Coordinates of C-alpha atoms and ligand atoms in Angstrom, one line a residue:
M1 CA -18.3 -1.2 -4.2
T2 CA -15.5 -0.7 -1.6
I3 CA -13.6 2.5 -1.1
F4 CA -10.6 0.8 -2.6
S5 CA -12.6 -0.2 -5.7
K6 CA -13.6 3.4 -6.1
I7 CA -9.9 4.4 -5.8
I8 CA -8.9 1.8 -8.5
A9 CA -11.7 3.1 -10.7
G10 CA -10.4 6.6 -10.3
E11 CA -13.6 7.8 -8.6
I12 CA -11.7 8.7 -5.5
P13 CA -8.2 10.2 -5.7
S14 CA -5.1 8.3 -4.4
Y15 CA -1.4 8.7 -4.2
K16 CA -0.8 5.9 -6.7
V17 CA 2.5 4.2 -6.8
A18 CA 2.0 1.2 -9.1
E19 CA -0.5 -0.8 -11.1
D20 CA -0.8 -3.8 -13.4
D21 CA -3.8 -5.6 -14.8
K22 CA -4.7 -7.3 -11.4
F23 CA -3.3 -5.2 -8.6
Y24 CA -3.0 -1.5 -7.6
A25 CA -0.7 0.1 -5.0
F26 CA -1.1 3.5 -3.4
L27 CA -0.1 5.4 -0.2
D28 CA -2.1 4.8 3.0
I29 CA -3.8 8.1 3.7
N30 CA -3.0 7.9 7.4
P31 CA 0.5 6.4 7.3
V32 CA 2.1 4.8 10.3
N33 CA 5.4 5.9 8.7
W34 CA 6.3 7.9 5.6
G35 CA 6.0 5.6 2.5
H36 CA 3.4 3.3 4.1
T37 CA 1.9 1.7 1.0
L38 CA -1.2 -0.5 0.4
V39 CA -1.3 -3.3 -2.2
V40 CA -4.8 -4.3 -3.3
P41 CA -6.2 -6.8 -5.8
K42 CA -8.5 -5.1 -8.4
E43 CA -11.1 -7.9 -7.8
E44 CA -12.9 -7.3 -4.5
T45 CA -12.5 -9.9 -1.8
D46 CA -12.8 -9.0 1.8
Y47 CA -10.6 -11.5 3.6
I48 CA -7.2 -12.1 2.1
F49 CA -7.2 -15.8 2.8
D50 CA -10.4 -16.2 0.8
I51 CA -8.3 -15.3 -2.3
D52 CA -7.5 -18.2 -4.5
D53 CA -3.9 -19.6 -4.3
A54 CA -2.7 -18.4 -7.7
T55 CA -3.9 -14.9 -7.2
L56 CA -2.6 -14.7 -3.7
G57 CA 0.8 -15.7 -5.0
E58 CA 0.7 -13.1 -7.7
M59 CA -0.4 -10.5 -5.2
M60 CA 2.7 -11.3 -3.0
V61 CA 5.0 -11.1 -6.0
F62 CA 3.5 -7.7 -7.0
A63 CA 3.9 -6.6 -3.4
K64 CA 7.5 -7.7 -3.6
K65 CA 8.1 -5.5 -6.6
V66 CA 6.5 -2.5 -4.9
A67 CA 8.6 -3.2 -1.7
V68 CA 11.8 -3.2 -3.8
A69 CA 10.8 0.2 -5.3
L70 CA 9.7 1.5 -1.9
K71 CA 13.0 0.6 -0.2
K72 CA 14.9 2.5 -2.9
A73 CA 12.6 5.5 -2.7
V74 CA 12.4 5.6 1.1
P75 CA 15.7 4.3 2.5
C76 CA 15.1 1.9 5.4
R77 CA 16.5 -1.2 7.0
K78 CA 13.6 -3.4 5.7
V79 CA 10.1 -3.1 4.4
G80 CA 7.7 -4.6 6.9
V81 CA 4.6 -6.5 5.8
T82 CA 1.3 -6.6 7.6
V83 CA -2.3 -7.6 6.9
L84 CA -5.0 -6.3 9.1
G85 CA -8.2 -5.7 7.1
L86 CA -10.3 -4.7 10.1
E87 CA -11.4 -1.4 8.6
V88 CA -11.8 -1.8 4.9
P89 CA -13.4 -5.0 3.6
H90 CA -11.2 -5.3 0.5
A91 CA -8.1 -7.4 1.0
H92 CA -4.9 -5.4 1.2
I93 CA -1.2 -5.8 2.2
H94 CA 0.4 -3.0 4.2
L95 CA 4.1 -2.3 3.3
V96 CA 5.9 0.0 5.8
P97 CA 9.5 1.2 5.6
L98 CA 11.2 0.3 8.9
Q99 CA 14.2 1.6 10.8
K100 CA 12.9 0.1 14.1
E101 CA 10.1 -2.0 15.4
G102 CA 8.1 1.0 16.5
D103 CA 7.8 2.3 12.9
M104 CA 5.1 -0.4 12.4
D105 CA 2.8 0.9 15.2
F106 CA -0.8 1.0 13.9
S107 CA -2.0 2.7 17.0
S108 CA 0.1 5.8 16.1
K109 CA -0.6 7.1 12.6
I110 CA 0.3 10.4 10.9
S111 CA -2.9 12.3 10.7
N112 CA -3.3 14.9 7.9
P113 CA 0.0 14.1 6.2
D114 CA 1.3 16.9 4.1
A115 CA -0.1 16.4 0.6
E116 CA 3.0 17.7 -1.2
K117 CA 5.2 15.3 0.7
M118 CA 2.8 12.4 0.0
Q119 CA 2.8 13.3 -3.7
W120 CA 6.6 13.5 -3.8
I121 CA 7.0 10.1 -2.0
A122 CA 4.4 8.4 -4.3
K123 CA 6.2 9.9 -7.4
N124 CA 9.6 8.6 -6.2
I125 CA 8.2 5.1 -5.5
A126 CA 6.5 5.0 -8.9
E127 CA 9.7 6.1 -10.7
E128 CA 11.6 3.3 -9.0
F129 CA 8.8 0.8 -9.8
N130 CA 8.8 1.7 -13.5
A131 CA 12.7 1.9 -13.8
Ligands
LIG201 P1 -7.3 -2.1 7.7 O1 -8.5 -2.5 7.0 O2 -7.5 -2.3 9.2 O3 -6.0 -2.8 7.2 O4 -7.1 -0.5 7.6 C1 -7.4 0.1 6.4 C2 -6.3 1.1 6.0 O5 -6.7 1.8 4.8 C3 -5.9 2.1 7.1 O6 -4.5 2.1 7.3 C4 -6.4 3.4 6.5 O7 -5.6 4.5 6.8 C5 -6.3 3.1 5.0 N1 -7.3 3.9 4.2 C6 -8.6 4.0 4.4 N2 -9.2 4.8 3.4 C7 -8.1 5.2 2.6 C8 -8.0 6.0 1.4 N3 -9.1 6.6 0.9 N4 -6.8 6.1 0.8 C9 -5.8 5.5 1.3 N5 -5.8 4.8 2.4 C10 -6.9 4.6 3.1

């Protein structure tokens, strides 16, 4: 079971922002920028391009809905999209609010982000998602 499956199962806490029957979205615990969100399929697959076409399409549509909510909750020029997957073997899409290119710098993360601020951001994104 991956760490993300444990999060989806509620065994490990997360700053949840959205969920449906197939996908789950939550804040990255070491964000590259405030509002950095991960979108994961509930079914475990390591490499994103091993996911079947239909599910991958649904995952991107779910990520789009999250990105729309994220952009309202965390004002930005655009929401950037990245897939890395080098650390956690459970496919996920990174969504990052961008004002400038440097806001998507994965070599410079916010370590120990303030828990209250993370909770507040997650709540605001969730409210926009469910509006
Ligand atoms: P990568 O697999 O290279 O895309 O990186 C995995 C991402 O997951 C990193 O940005 C981590 O900060 C993030 N991450 C790892 N564990 C957790 C967790 N328990 N909660 C939220 N984000 C996590």
